[in-house]
Each structure stands twice: as structure tokens, then as C-alpha cells.
């Protein structure tokens, strides 16, 4: 008899699980995207009522009653609504998701078979901004900024000298920084692997362009090239200025000679002396000589 009751209890427990489904659901959604929370709805049974609520004081409550064909909404954002018609699929839709939407939600279904509950946990995730740089004192630096949750950072090839730092921001995001410690490494390339629920990224850095010797050579070479270009430009402009002055001098020389030669002719023209002749005439004139 005891064995029969045990078998009956096991069958009943199995039947309840098959009908109700899982009692807890975990949902992770990227910030700005859509979140859909499901209810343990059983389509074969007539729906009497469905209630969505967030488990906190004065939080959102969304309800539908089929016998009155009535929908109620209390303390809910406009971003929270039914995904479909509640009498066909009473899933809750939140779009776009922000940090304030995180928390635990409860969906309660009432039908002819009884009451069914499903608990959901919503977590907002944020993909980090990933950068890979080189520092003279710390070596290669891989940084995953403002991610939620914190990103995991690994290196290729693996380094036993890598260190990590974390900065926690007020909005719940985390910045994680990893240093390889390969300052004087002979490696030509290092790769940073960033793993996160929202994104996976791989960045590579060519260490041959980050050595201090090469930087000095590049800087010196740049300065030498700039000096040569500067001297060349000065010589070009100087030569052009010299040619311009020479050309101007040669073009101005005939004009000055012409003016110089024309000066005597002008003086001769102006040197015609009719007044002198008249004066001599008047000087030699004697009234008595005219009869």
C-alpha cells in the first residue's frame, strides 16, 4: 500500500511539472533591446485571468480579465506592454530595456484548472568598449570599459606576469584592465581576447612598432626628413627670388638707357632760343637806322 502511494505521488509530481512547466526563468537582455517574459499559459484550457507584476513596492502591475474583456495597467512604463493579445499569449514585452527594468517578475495565470505561477528574473547587460594599447612601463594594455557584467580578458600567448584592475561605476557597469608586463619582449605580436555575454572580441597589437628604439628612429627620421625638406624649399625659393630680381633688373635696364638717350633730344628741343634771337635783334635795333 505504501509503495502504491509513493508511485501515485511520483506520477502526480510528474504531471504537475508537465502541466505547469518550469517555475523560474532567467532572462538577460542587452540595454536598448527587447525583453520578452513568458507565462505558463495552457492554450487547451479556458483563460480566466492573467496578472503580471514586478516584485517590489508600488511597481508595475499589468492584468487582463477575460470574462469582462478588461485590461488594467498600474505604475507601468509605456515601454511595458503585452507582446501579443493577452487572451492568446499573455507574454510581457519590455522595449527598450534600461537598468531600471532589472528585477524579479511574477506571472499568475488563472483558468479552469487552477492558478499557475511563473517567476522570471530580468538582467540588463551592457557590452564593453574594448581597446588595446601599449604602455612603456606596463607593456600591452587591454581595456574593456563600462561592461555589465565585467568582461573576461585573456592573452595569446598566455602570460604569467599579467595583472588586472577593476573600476566599478555607479550605474553597475565595470571597467576591467589587464596588463601583460611584456615591456622588453621579443614577441612580434600579442593578442587580447575579451569574452562577454553580449560580445566576444579579439584585438591584436604589433609590438615591433612599439619598441622605444624604433620610436626614436622614427622620430629622428621624421625630423631629418623635415629638415631636408625645409632646406630644399629654402633653396628653391631663394633661387626663384634671385632669378626674379635678375630678370627685373635686365628688363628695367633698356628702359633706363632709352630715357637717358632721350634726355638730350628733349633738352635740344627745349634749347631753341627764339627769345635770345629776339633780344639780339632788339639790342642791335636803332630807331635812326630805319628810314
PDB file of C-alpha atoms in Angstrom:
ATOM      1  CA  UNK A   1       0.000   0.000   0.000  1.00  0.00           C
ATOM      2  CA  UNK A   2       2.831   2.362   0.861  1.00  0.00           C
ATOM      3  CA  UNK A   3       4.504   1.586  -2.429  1.00  0.00           C
ATOM      4  CA  UNK A   4       1.294   2.377  -4.300  1.00  0.00           C
ATOM      5  CA  UNK A   5       1.054   5.792  -2.584  1.00  0.00           C
ATOM      6  CA  UNK A   6       4.685   6.527  -3.465  1.00  0.00           C
ATOM      7  CA  UNK A   7       4.121   5.683  -7.117  1.00  0.00           C
ATOM      8  CA  UNK A   8       0.953   7.826  -7.169  1.00  0.00           C
ATOM      9  CA  UNK A   9       2.794  10.771  -5.616  1.00  0.00           C
ATOM     10  CA  UNK A  10       5.586  10.487  -8.160  1.00  0.00           C
ATOM     11  CA  UNK A  11       3.114  10.393 -11.043  1.00  0.00           C
ATOM     12  CA  UNK A  12       1.257  13.393  -9.623  1.00  0.00           C
ATOM     13  CA  UNK A  13       4.520  15.361  -9.262  1.00  0.00           C
ATOM     14  CA  UNK A  14       5.462  14.479 -12.845  1.00  0.00           C
ATOM     15  CA  UNK A  15       2.046  15.523 -14.097  1.00  0.00           C
ATOM     16  CA  UNK A  16       2.266  18.869 -12.304  1.00  0.00           C
ATOM     17  CA  UNK A  17       5.686  19.542 -13.832  1.00  0.00           C
ATOM     18  CA  UNK A  18       4.463  18.666 -17.320  1.00  0.00           C
ATOM     19  CA  UNK A  19       1.431  20.924 -16.991  1.00  0.00           C
ATOM     20  CA  UNK A  20       2.970  23.879 -15.218  1.00  0.00           C
ATOM     21  CA  UNK A  21       6.405  23.814 -16.844  1.00  0.00           C
ATOM     22  CA  UNK A  22       9.440  25.429 -15.193  1.00  0.00           C
ATOM     23  CA  UNK A  23       8.725  27.626 -12.184  1.00  0.00           C
ATOM     24  CA  UNK A  24      11.672  30.008 -12.699  1.00  0.00           C
ATOM     25  CA  UNK A  25      13.023  31.732 -15.796  1.00  0.00           C
ATOM     26  CA  UNK A  26      16.216  33.779 -16.212  1.00  0.00           C
ATOM     27  CA  UNK A  27      16.334  36.407 -18.969  1.00  0.00           C
ATOM     28  CA  UNK A  28      19.371  38.513 -19.905  1.00  0.00           C
ATOM     29  CA  UNK A  29      18.870  41.310 -22.419  1.00  0.00           C
ATOM     30  CA  UNK A  30      21.246  43.910 -23.794  1.00  0.00           C
ATOM     31  CA  UNK A  31      20.469  47.521 -22.902  1.00  0.00           C
ATOM     32  CA  UNK A  32      18.268  49.112 -25.553  1.00  0.00           C
ATOM     33  CA  UNK A  33      16.957  45.791 -26.876  1.00  0.00           C
ATOM     34  CA  UNK A  34      13.657  43.953 -26.370  1.00  0.00           C
ATOM     35  CA  UNK A  35      12.891  41.679 -23.425  1.00  0.00           C
ATOM     36  CA  UNK A  36      10.052  39.127 -23.581  1.00  0.00           C
ATOM     37  CA  UNK A  37       8.927  37.387 -20.371  1.00  0.00           C
ATOM     38  CA  UNK A  38       6.755  34.315 -20.839  1.00  0.00           C
ATOM     39  CA  UNK A  39       3.789  32.986 -18.835  1.00  0.00           C
ATOM     40  CA  UNK A  40       2.891  29.326 -18.116  1.00  0.00           C
ATOM     41  CA  UNK A  41      -0.116  29.622 -20.391  1.00  0.00           C
ATOM     42  CA  UNK A  42      -2.046  26.446 -21.285  1.00  0.00           C
ATOM     43  CA  UNK A  43      -3.941  27.024 -24.509  1.00  0.00           C
ATOM     44  CA  UNK A  44      -6.208  23.996 -24.127  1.00  0.00           C
ATOM     45  CA  UNK A  45      -7.831  25.431 -21.001  1.00  0.00           C
ATOM     46  CA  UNK A  46     -10.064  28.494 -20.853  1.00  0.00           C
ATOM     47  CA  UNK A  47      -8.240  31.584 -19.547  1.00  0.00           C
ATOM     48  CA  UNK A  48      -9.973  33.495 -16.776  1.00  0.00           C
ATOM     49  CA  UNK A  49      -7.275  35.973 -15.676  1.00  0.00           C
ATOM     50  CA  UNK A  50      -3.595  36.791 -16.140  1.00  0.00           C
ATOM     51  CA  UNK A  51      -1.587  39.130 -13.904  1.00  0.00           C
ATOM     52  CA  UNK A  52       1.946  40.430 -14.418  1.00  0.00           C
ATOM     53  CA  UNK A  53       3.701  42.238 -11.605  1.00  0.00           C
ATOM     54  CA  UNK A  54       7.178  43.280 -10.663  1.00  0.00           C
ATOM     55  CA  UNK A  55       8.160  42.145  -7.180  1.00  0.00           C
ATOM     56  CA  UNK A  56       8.687  45.472  -5.452  1.00  0.00           C
ATOM     57  CA  UNK A  57       6.618  48.109  -3.721  1.00  0.00           C
ATOM     58  CA  UNK A  58       4.448  50.286  -5.967  1.00  0.00           C
ATOM     59  CA  UNK A  59       5.868  48.607  -9.048  1.00  0.00           C
ATOM     60  CA  UNK A  60       4.242  47.701 -12.329  1.00  0.00           C
ATOM     61  CA  UNK A  61       1.069  45.619 -12.403  1.00  0.00           C
ATOM     62  CA  UNK A  62      -0.484  44.540 -15.688  1.00  0.00           C
ATOM     63  CA  UNK A  63      -3.699  42.452 -15.629  1.00  0.00           C
ATOM     64  CA  UNK A  64      -6.269  41.026 -18.011  1.00  0.00           C
ATOM     65  CA  UNK A  65      -9.693  39.554 -17.190  1.00  0.00           C
ATOM     66  CA  UNK A  66     -11.300  37.552 -19.955  1.00  0.00           C
ATOM     67  CA  UNK A  67     -14.915  37.445 -18.702  1.00  0.00           C
ATOM     68  CA  UNK A  68     -15.046  41.279 -18.768  1.00  0.00           C
ATOM     69  CA  UNK A  69     -12.574  41.618 -21.650  1.00  0.00           C
ATOM     70  CA  UNK A  70     -10.827  44.184 -19.487  1.00  0.00           C
ATOM     71  CA  UNK A  71      -7.144  45.204 -19.253  1.00  0.00           C
ATOM     72  CA  UNK A  72      -5.636  47.193 -16.386  1.00  0.00           C
ATOM     73  CA  UNK A  73      -2.245  48.819 -16.052  1.00  0.00           C
ATOM     74  CA  UNK A  74      -0.840  50.381 -12.877  1.00  0.00           C
ATOM     75  CA  UNK A  75       2.560  52.071 -12.310  1.00  0.00           C
ATOM     76  CA  UNK A  76       3.870  50.647 -15.568  1.00  0.00           C
ATOM     77  CA  UNK A  77       6.023  52.453 -18.058  1.00  0.00           C
ATOM     78  CA  UNK A  78       4.873  52.858 -21.637  1.00  0.00           C
ATOM     79  CA  UNK A  79       7.742  50.532 -22.514  1.00  0.00           C
ATOM     80  CA  UNK A  80       5.899  47.669 -20.768  1.00  0.00           C
ATOM     81  CA  UNK A  81       3.007  46.101 -22.668  1.00  0.00           C
ATOM     82  CA  UNK A  82       1.549  42.811 -23.889  1.00  0.00           C
ATOM     83  CA  UNK A  83       3.680  41.114 -26.504  1.00  0.00           C
ATOM     84  CA  UNK A  84       0.561  39.761 -28.184  1.00  0.00           C
ATOM     85  CA  UNK A  85      -3.127  39.734 -27.303  1.00  0.00           C
ATOM     86  CA  UNK A  86      -3.334  38.539 -23.659  1.00  0.00           C
ATOM     87  CA  UNK A  87      -6.117  36.039 -24.409  1.00  0.00           C
ATOM     88  CA  UNK A  88      -3.889  34.243 -26.951  1.00  0.00           C
ATOM     89  CA  UNK A  89      -0.384  34.717 -25.484  1.00  0.00           C
ATOM     90  CA  UNK A  90      -0.020  36.772 -22.275  1.00  0.00           C
ATOM     91  CA  UNK A  91       3.750  37.365 -22.608  1.00  0.00           C
ATOM     92  CA  UNK A  92       5.140  40.640 -21.261  1.00  0.00           C
ATOM     93  CA  UNK A  93       7.190  42.850 -23.622  1.00  0.00           C
ATOM     94  CA  UNK A  94       9.651  45.494 -22.401  1.00  0.00           C
ATOM     95  CA  UNK A  95      11.245  47.718 -25.038  1.00  0.00           C
ATOM     96  CA  UNK A  96      13.725  49.289 -24.904  1.00  0.00           C
ATOM     97  CA  UNK A  97      15.233  47.755 -21.771  1.00  0.00           C
ATOM     98  CA  UNK A  98      17.084  50.002 -19.305  1.00  0.00           C
ATOM     99  CA  UNK A  99      18.741  49.495 -15.929  1.00  0.00           C
ATOM    100  CA  UNK A 100      15.520  50.280 -14.048  1.00  0.00           C
ATOM    101  CA  UNK A 101      13.798  47.238 -15.563  1.00  0.00           C
ATOM    102  CA  UNK A 102      16.062  44.773 -13.781  1.00  0.00           C
ATOM    103  CA  UNK A 103      14.454  42.654 -11.102  1.00  0.00           C
ATOM    104  CA  UNK A 104      12.087  39.752 -10.456  1.00  0.00           C
ATOM    105  CA  UNK A 105       8.717  39.424 -12.166  1.00  0.00           C
ATOM    106  CA  UNK A 106       5.752  37.134 -11.439  1.00  0.00           C
ATOM    107  CA  UNK A 107       3.152  35.950 -13.908  1.00  0.00           C
ATOM    108  CA  UNK A 108      -0.033  34.409 -12.497  1.00  0.00           C
ATOM    109  CA  UNK A 109      -2.442  32.517 -14.692  1.00  0.00           C
ATOM    110  CA  UNK A 110      -5.961  31.660 -13.528  1.00  0.00           C
ATOM    111  CA  UNK A 111      -8.003  29.170 -15.547  1.00  0.00           C
ATOM    112  CA  UNK A 112     -10.453  26.362 -15.015  1.00  0.00           C
ATOM    113  CA  UNK A 113      -7.652  24.078 -13.795  1.00  0.00           C
ATOM    114  CA  UNK A 114      -6.417  26.428 -11.068  1.00  0.00           C
ATOM    115  CA  UNK A 115      -3.695  29.025 -10.504  1.00  0.00           C
ATOM    116  CA  UNK A 116      -0.237  28.793 -12.072  1.00  0.00           C
ATOM    117  CA  UNK A 117       2.791  30.947 -11.241  1.00  0.00           C
ATOM    118  CA  UNK A 118       5.998  31.586 -13.135  1.00  0.00           C
ATOM    119  CA  UNK A 119       8.855  33.682 -11.727  1.00  0.00           C
ATOM    120  CA  UNK A 120      11.240  35.488 -14.077  1.00  0.00           C
ATOM    121  CA  UNK A 121      14.484  37.305 -13.344  1.00  0.00           C
ATOM    122  CA  UNK A 122      15.461  40.056 -15.787  1.00  0.00           C
ATOM    123  CA  UNK A 123      19.065  41.248 -16.038  1.00  0.00           C
ATOM    124  CA  UNK A 124      20.235  44.094 -18.259  1.00  0.00           C
ATOM    125  CA  UNK A 125      23.652  43.600 -19.824  1.00  0.00           C
ATOM    126  CA  UNK A 126      25.969  46.160 -21.445  1.00  0.00           C
ATOM    127  CA  UNK A 127      28.681  45.291 -23.994  1.00  0.00           C
ATOM    128  CA  UNK A 128      32.050  46.842 -23.079  1.00  0.00           C
ATOM    129  CA  UNK A 129      34.169  49.147 -25.217  1.00  0.00           C
ATOM    130  CA  UNK A 130      37.431  47.306 -25.921  1.00  0.00           C
ATOM    131  CA  UNK A 131      40.825  48.902 -26.613  1.00  0.00           C
ATOM    132  CA  UNK A 132      44.359  47.513 -26.921  1.00  0.00           C
ATOM    133  CA  UNK A 133      47.323  49.877 -26.470  1.00  0.00           C
ATOM    134  CA  UNK A 134      50.970  49.837 -25.415  1.00  0.00           C
ATOM    135  CA  UNK A 135      52.433  51.469 -22.309  1.00  0.00           C
ATOM    136  CA  UNK A 136      56.204  51.917 -21.838  1.00  0.00           C
ATOM    137  CA  UNK A 137      56.051  50.844 -18.180  1.00  0.00           C
ATOM    138  CA  UNK A 138      53.222  48.261 -18.251  1.00  0.00           C
ATOM    139  CA  UNK A 139      53.521  46.679 -21.673  1.00  0.00           C
ATOM    140  CA  UNK A 140      50.417  45.759 -23.688  1.00  0.00           C
ATOM    141  CA  UNK A 141      47.221  47.103 -22.089  1.00  0.00           C
ATOM    142  CA  UNK A 142      43.818  45.575 -22.880  1.00  0.00           C
ATOM    143  CA  UNK A 143      40.838  47.501 -21.506  1.00  0.00           C
ATOM    144  CA  UNK A 144      37.151  46.521 -21.510  1.00  0.00           C
ATOM    145  CA  UNK A 145      35.316  49.681 -20.436  1.00  0.00           C
ATOM    146  CA  UNK A 146      31.852  50.004 -18.855  1.00  0.00           C
ATOM    147  CA  UNK A 147      30.642  46.434 -19.335  1.00  0.00           C
ATOM    148  CA  UNK A 148      27.905  44.676 -17.379  1.00  0.00           C
ATOM    149  CA  UNK A 149      28.813  42.166 -16.150  1.00  0.00           C
ATOM    150  CA  UNK A 150      32.576  42.604 -16.137  1.00  0.00           C
ATOM    151  CA  UNK A 151      34.275  41.135 -19.208  1.00  0.00           C
ATOM    152  CA  UNK A 152      36.880  38.355 -19.043  1.00  0.00           C
ATOM    153  CA  UNK A 153      40.280  39.157 -20.567  1.00  0.00           C
ATOM    154  CA  UNK A 154      42.883  36.645 -21.695  1.00  0.00           C
ATOM    155  CA  UNK A 155      46.091  36.822 -23.739  1.00  0.00           C
ATOM    156  CA  UNK A 156      47.696  34.921 -26.606  1.00  0.00           C
ATOM    157  CA  UNK A 157      50.347  33.819 -25.872  1.00  0.00           C
ATOM    158  CA  UNK A 158      49.444  33.351 -22.220  1.00  0.00           C
ATOM    159  CA  UNK A 159      51.388  35.494 -19.773  1.00  0.00           C
ATOM    160  CA  UNK A 160      52.275  34.631 -16.184  1.00  0.00           C
ATOM    161  CA  UNK A 161      53.053  38.293 -15.499  1.00  0.00           C
ATOM    162  CA  UNK A 162      49.672  39.769 -16.412  1.00  0.00           C
ATOM    163  CA  UNK A 163      47.785  41.801 -13.810  1.00  0.00           C
ATOM    164  CA  UNK A 164      44.217  43.074 -13.717  1.00  0.00           C
ATOM    165  CA  UNK A 165      42.420  46.083 -12.271  1.00  0.00           C
ATOM    166  CA  UNK A 166      38.701  46.815 -11.906  1.00  0.00           C
ATOM    167  CA  UNK A 167      36.725  50.031 -11.599  1.00  0.00           C
ATOM    168  CA  UNK A 168      33.059  49.809 -10.556  1.00  0.00           C
ATOM    169  CA  UNK A 169      30.798  52.574 -11.838  1.00  0.00           C
ATOM    170  CA  UNK A 170      27.621  53.874 -10.117  1.00  0.00           C
ATOM    171  CA  UNK A 171      25.326  52.513 -12.859  1.00  0.00           C
ATOM    172  CA  UNK A 172      26.505  48.944 -12.223  1.00  0.00           C
ATOM    173  CA  UNK A 173      28.959  48.684 -15.108  1.00  0.00           C
ATOM    174  CA  UNK A 174      32.563  47.611 -14.602  1.00  0.00           C
ATOM    175  CA  UNK A 175      35.786  48.578 -16.375  1.00  0.00           C
ATOM    176  CA  UNK A 176      38.424  45.854 -16.367  1.00  0.00           C
ATOM    177  CA  UNK A 177      42.050  46.467 -17.417  1.00  0.00           C
ATOM    178  CA  UNK A 178      44.716  43.792 -17.984  1.00  0.00           C
ATOM    179  CA  UNK A 179      48.480  44.412 -18.312  1.00  0.00           C
ATOM    180  CA  UNK A 180      50.806  41.814 -19.818  1.00  0.00           C
ATOM    181  CA  UNK A 181      54.047  43.136 -18.323  1.00  0.00           C
ATOM    182  CA  UNK A 182      55.910  42.446 -21.583  1.00  0.00           C
ATOM    183  CA  UNK A 183      57.869  45.684 -21.779  1.00  0.00           C
ATOM    184  CA  UNK A 184      61.077  44.387 -23.370  1.00  0.00           C
ATOM    185  CA  UNK A 185      59.505  41.375 -25.035  1.00  0.00           C
ATOM    186  CA  UNK A 186      60.893  39.823 -28.198  1.00  0.00           C
ATOM    187  CA  UNK A 187      57.375  38.876 -29.335  1.00  0.00           C
ATOM    188  CA  UNK A 188      56.277  40.445 -32.582  1.00  0.00           C
ATOM    189  CA  UNK A 189      52.511  40.239 -31.954  1.00  0.00           C
ATOM    190  CA  UNK A 190      50.262  39.917 -28.900  1.00  0.00           C
ATOM    191  CA  UNK A 191      46.517  39.193 -28.967  1.00  0.00           C
ATOM    192  CA  UNK A 192      43.858  40.187 -26.426  1.00  0.00           C
ATOM    193  CA  UNK A 193      40.679  38.066 -26.083  1.00  0.00           C
ATOM    194  CA  UNK A 194      37.624  39.714 -24.483  1.00  0.00           C
ATOM    195  CA  UNK A 195      34.710  37.448 -23.545  1.00  0.00           C
ATOM    196  CA  UNK A 196      31.332  38.897 -22.554  1.00  0.00           C
ATOM    197  CA  UNK A 197      27.682  37.696 -22.727  1.00  0.00           C
ATOM    198  CA  UNK A 198      26.906  40.494 -25.220  1.00  0.00           C
ATOM    199  CA  UNK A 199      30.034  40.285 -27.359  1.00  0.00           C
ATOM    200  CA  UNK A 200      33.316  38.472 -27.973  1.00  0.00           C
ATOM    201  CA  UNK A 201      36.196  40.486 -29.399  1.00  0.00           C
ATOM    202  CA  UNK A 202      39.766  39.752 -30.448  1.00  0.00           C
ATOM    203  CA  UNK A 203      42.351  42.529 -30.837  1.00  0.00           C
ATOM    204  CA  UNK A 204      45.988  42.155 -31.919  1.00  0.00           C
ATOM    205  CA  UNK A 205      48.903  44.538 -31.394  1.00  0.00           C
ATOM    206  CA  UNK A 206      52.136  44.551 -33.398  1.00  0.00           C
ATOM    207  CA  UNK A 207      54.848  45.053 -30.786  1.00  0.00           C
ATOM    208  CA  UNK A 208      57.522  45.745 -33.408  1.00  0.00           C
ATOM    209  CA  UNK A 209      56.061  49.222 -33.865  1.00  0.00           C
ATOM    210  CA  UNK A 210      56.014  49.990 -30.154  1.00  0.00           C
ATOM    211  CA  UNK A 211      59.677  49.473 -29.148  1.00  0.00           C
ATOM    212  CA  UNK A 212      61.419  52.609 -27.804  1.00  0.00           C
ATOM    213  CA  UNK A 213      64.338  52.157 -30.219  1.00  0.00           C
ATOM    214  CA  UNK A 214      62.025  52.118 -33.211  1.00  0.00           C
ATOM    215  CA  UNK A 215      60.136  55.122 -31.917  1.00  0.00           C
ATOM    216  CA  UNK A 216      63.412  57.047 -31.584  1.00  0.00           C
ATOM    217  CA  UNK A 217      64.404  56.042 -35.105  1.00  0.00           C
ATOM    218  CA  UNK A 218      61.005  57.089 -36.426  1.00  0.00           C
ATOM    219  CA  UNK A 219      61.129  60.402 -34.599  1.00  0.00           C
ATOM    220  CA  UNK A 220      64.737  61.060 -35.700  1.00  0.00           C
ATOM    221  CA  UNK A 221      63.953  60.051 -39.240  1.00  0.00           C
ATOM    222  CA  UNK A 222      60.941  62.307 -39.311  1.00  0.00           C
ATOM    223  CA  UNK A 223      62.997  65.219 -38.000  1.00  0.00           C
ATOM    224  CA  UNK A 224      65.744  64.588 -40.598  1.00  0.00           C
ATOM    225  CA  UNK A 225      63.244  64.399 -43.410  1.00  0.00           C
ATOM    226  CA  UNK A 226      61.604  67.602 -42.214  1.00  0.00           C
ATOM    227  CA  UNK A 227      65.000  69.357 -42.067  1.00  0.00           C
ATOM    228  CA  UNK A 228      65.931  68.227 -45.587  1.00  0.00           C
ATOM    229  CA  UNK A 229      62.581  69.326 -46.952  1.00  0.00           C
ATOM    230  CA  UNK A 230      62.921  72.679 -45.217  1.00  0.00           C
ATOM    231  CA  UNK A 231      66.400  73.328 -46.620  1.00  0.00           C
ATOM    232  CA  UNK A 232      65.307  72.256 -50.090  1.00  0.00           C
ATOM    233  CA  UNK A 233      62.329  74.598 -50.019  1.00  0.00           C
ATOM    234  CA  UNK A 234      64.518  77.475 -48.824  1.00  0.00           C
ATOM    235  CA  UNK A 235      66.969  76.896 -51.686  1.00  0.00           C
ATOM    236  CA  UNK A 236      64.147  76.711 -54.211  1.00  0.00           C
ATOM    237  CA  UNK A 237      62.577  79.958 -53.016  1.00  0.00           C
ATOM    238  CA  UNK A 238      65.975  81.656 -52.818  1.00  0.00           C
ATOM    239  CA  UNK A 239      66.836  80.654 -56.371  1.00  0.00           C
ATOM    240  CA  UNK A 240      63.462  81.815 -57.622  1.00  0.00           C
ATOM    241  CA  UNK A 241      63.852  85.152 -55.837  1.00  0.00           C
ATOM    242  CA  UNK A 242      67.331  85.627 -57.321  1.00  0.00           C
ATOM    243  CA  UNK A 243      66.069  84.857 -60.822  1.00  0.00           C
ATOM    244  CA  UNK A 244      63.174  87.220 -60.349  1.00  0.00           C
ATOM    245  CA  UNK A 245      65.426  90.084 -59.262  1.00  0.00           C
ATOM    246  CA  UNK A 246      67.843  89.399 -62.142  1.00  0.00           C
ATOM    247  CA  UNK A 247      65.024  89.326 -64.651  1.00  0.00           C
ATOM    248  CA  UNK A 248      63.569  92.541 -63.269  1.00  0.00           C
ATOM    249  CA  UNK A 249      66.972  94.252 -63.461  1.00  0.00           C
ATOM    250  CA  UNK A 250      67.555  93.164 -67.069  1.00  0.00           C
ATOM    251  CA  UNK A 251      64.107  94.263 -68.170  1.00  0.00           C
ATOM    252  CA  UNK A 252      64.494  97.634 -66.483  1.00  0.00           C
ATOM    253  CA  UNK A 253      67.985  98.393 -67.957  1.00  0.00           C
ATOM    254  CA  UNK A 254      66.970  99.179 -71.612  1.00  0.00           C
ATOM    255  CA  UNK A 255      64.200 101.405 -70.381  1.00  0.00           C
ATOM    256  CA  UNK A 256      66.636 103.470 -68.305  1.00  0.00           C
ATOM    257  CA  UNK A 257      69.097 103.703 -71.272  1.00  0.00           C
ATOM    258  CA  UNK A 258      66.321 104.825 -73.566  1.00  0.00           C
ATOM    259  CA  UNK A 259      65.242 107.510 -71.174  1.00  0.00           C
ATOM    260  CA  UNK A 260      68.830 108.559 -70.712  1.00  0.00           C
ATOM    261  CA  UNK A 261      69.360 108.895 -74.505  1.00  0.00           C
ATOM    262  CA  UNK A 262      66.131 110.728 -74.978  1.00  0.00           C
ATOM    263  CA  UNK A 263      67.075 113.339 -72.458  1.00  0.00           C
ATOM    264  CA  UNK A 264      69.479 115.292 -74.718  1.00  0.00           C
ATOM    265  CA  UNK A 265      66.964 115.456 -77.537  1.00  0.00           C
ATOM    266  CA  UNK A 266      64.457 116.837 -75.117  1.00  0.00           C
ATOM    267  CA  UNK A 267      66.974 119.395 -73.922  1.00  0.00           C
ATOM    268  CA  UNK A 268      67.786 120.384 -77.522  1.00  0.00           C
ATOM    269  CA  UNK A 269      64.177 120.838 -78.274  1.00  0.00           C
ATOM    270  CA  UNK A 270      63.757 122.980 -75.233  1.00  0.00           C
ATOM    271  CA  UNK A 271      67.079 124.789 -76.016  1.00  0.00           C
ATOM    272  CA  UNK A 272      65.774 126.527 -79.166  1.00  0.00           C
ATOM    273  CA  UNK A 273      66.340 130.168 -78.277  1.00  0.00           C
ATOM    274  CA  UNK A 274      63.965 132.393 -80.106  1.00  0.00           C
ATOM    275  CA  UNK A 275      63.926 134.730 -77.100  1.00  0.00           C
ATOM    276  CA  UNK A 276      67.712 135.153 -77.412  1.00  0.00           C
ATOM    277  CA  UNK A 277      67.457 135.997 -81.119  1.00  0.00           C
ATOM    278  CA  UNK A 278      64.727 138.466 -80.448  1.00  0.00           C
ATOM    279  CA  UNK A 279      66.778 140.016 -77.722  1.00  0.00           C
ATOM    280  CA  UNK A 280      69.767 140.383 -80.068  1.00  0.00           C
ATOM    281  CA  UNK A 281      67.544 141.928 -82.654  1.00  0.00           C
ATOM    282  CA  UNK A 282      66.201 144.409 -80.204  1.00  0.00           C
ATOM    283  CA  UNK A 283      69.681 145.088 -78.904  1.00  0.00           C
ATOM    284  CA  UNK A 284      71.004 145.924 -82.433  1.00  0.00           C
ATOM    285  CA  UNK A 285      67.920 147.926 -83.288  1.00  0.00           C
ATOM    286  CA  UNK A 286      68.344 151.651 -83.529  1.00  0.00           C
ATOM    287  CA  UNK A 287      65.403 153.767 -84.484  1.00  0.00           C
ATOM    288  CA  UNK A 288      67.561 156.010 -86.534  1.00  0.00           C
ATOM    289  CA  UNK A 289      68.593 153.221 -88.757  1.00  0.00           C
ATOM    290  CA  UNK A 290      65.127 152.697 -90.111  1.00  0.00           C
ATOM    291  CA  UNK A 291      64.306 155.130 -92.834  1.00  0.00           C
TER     292      UNK A 291
END
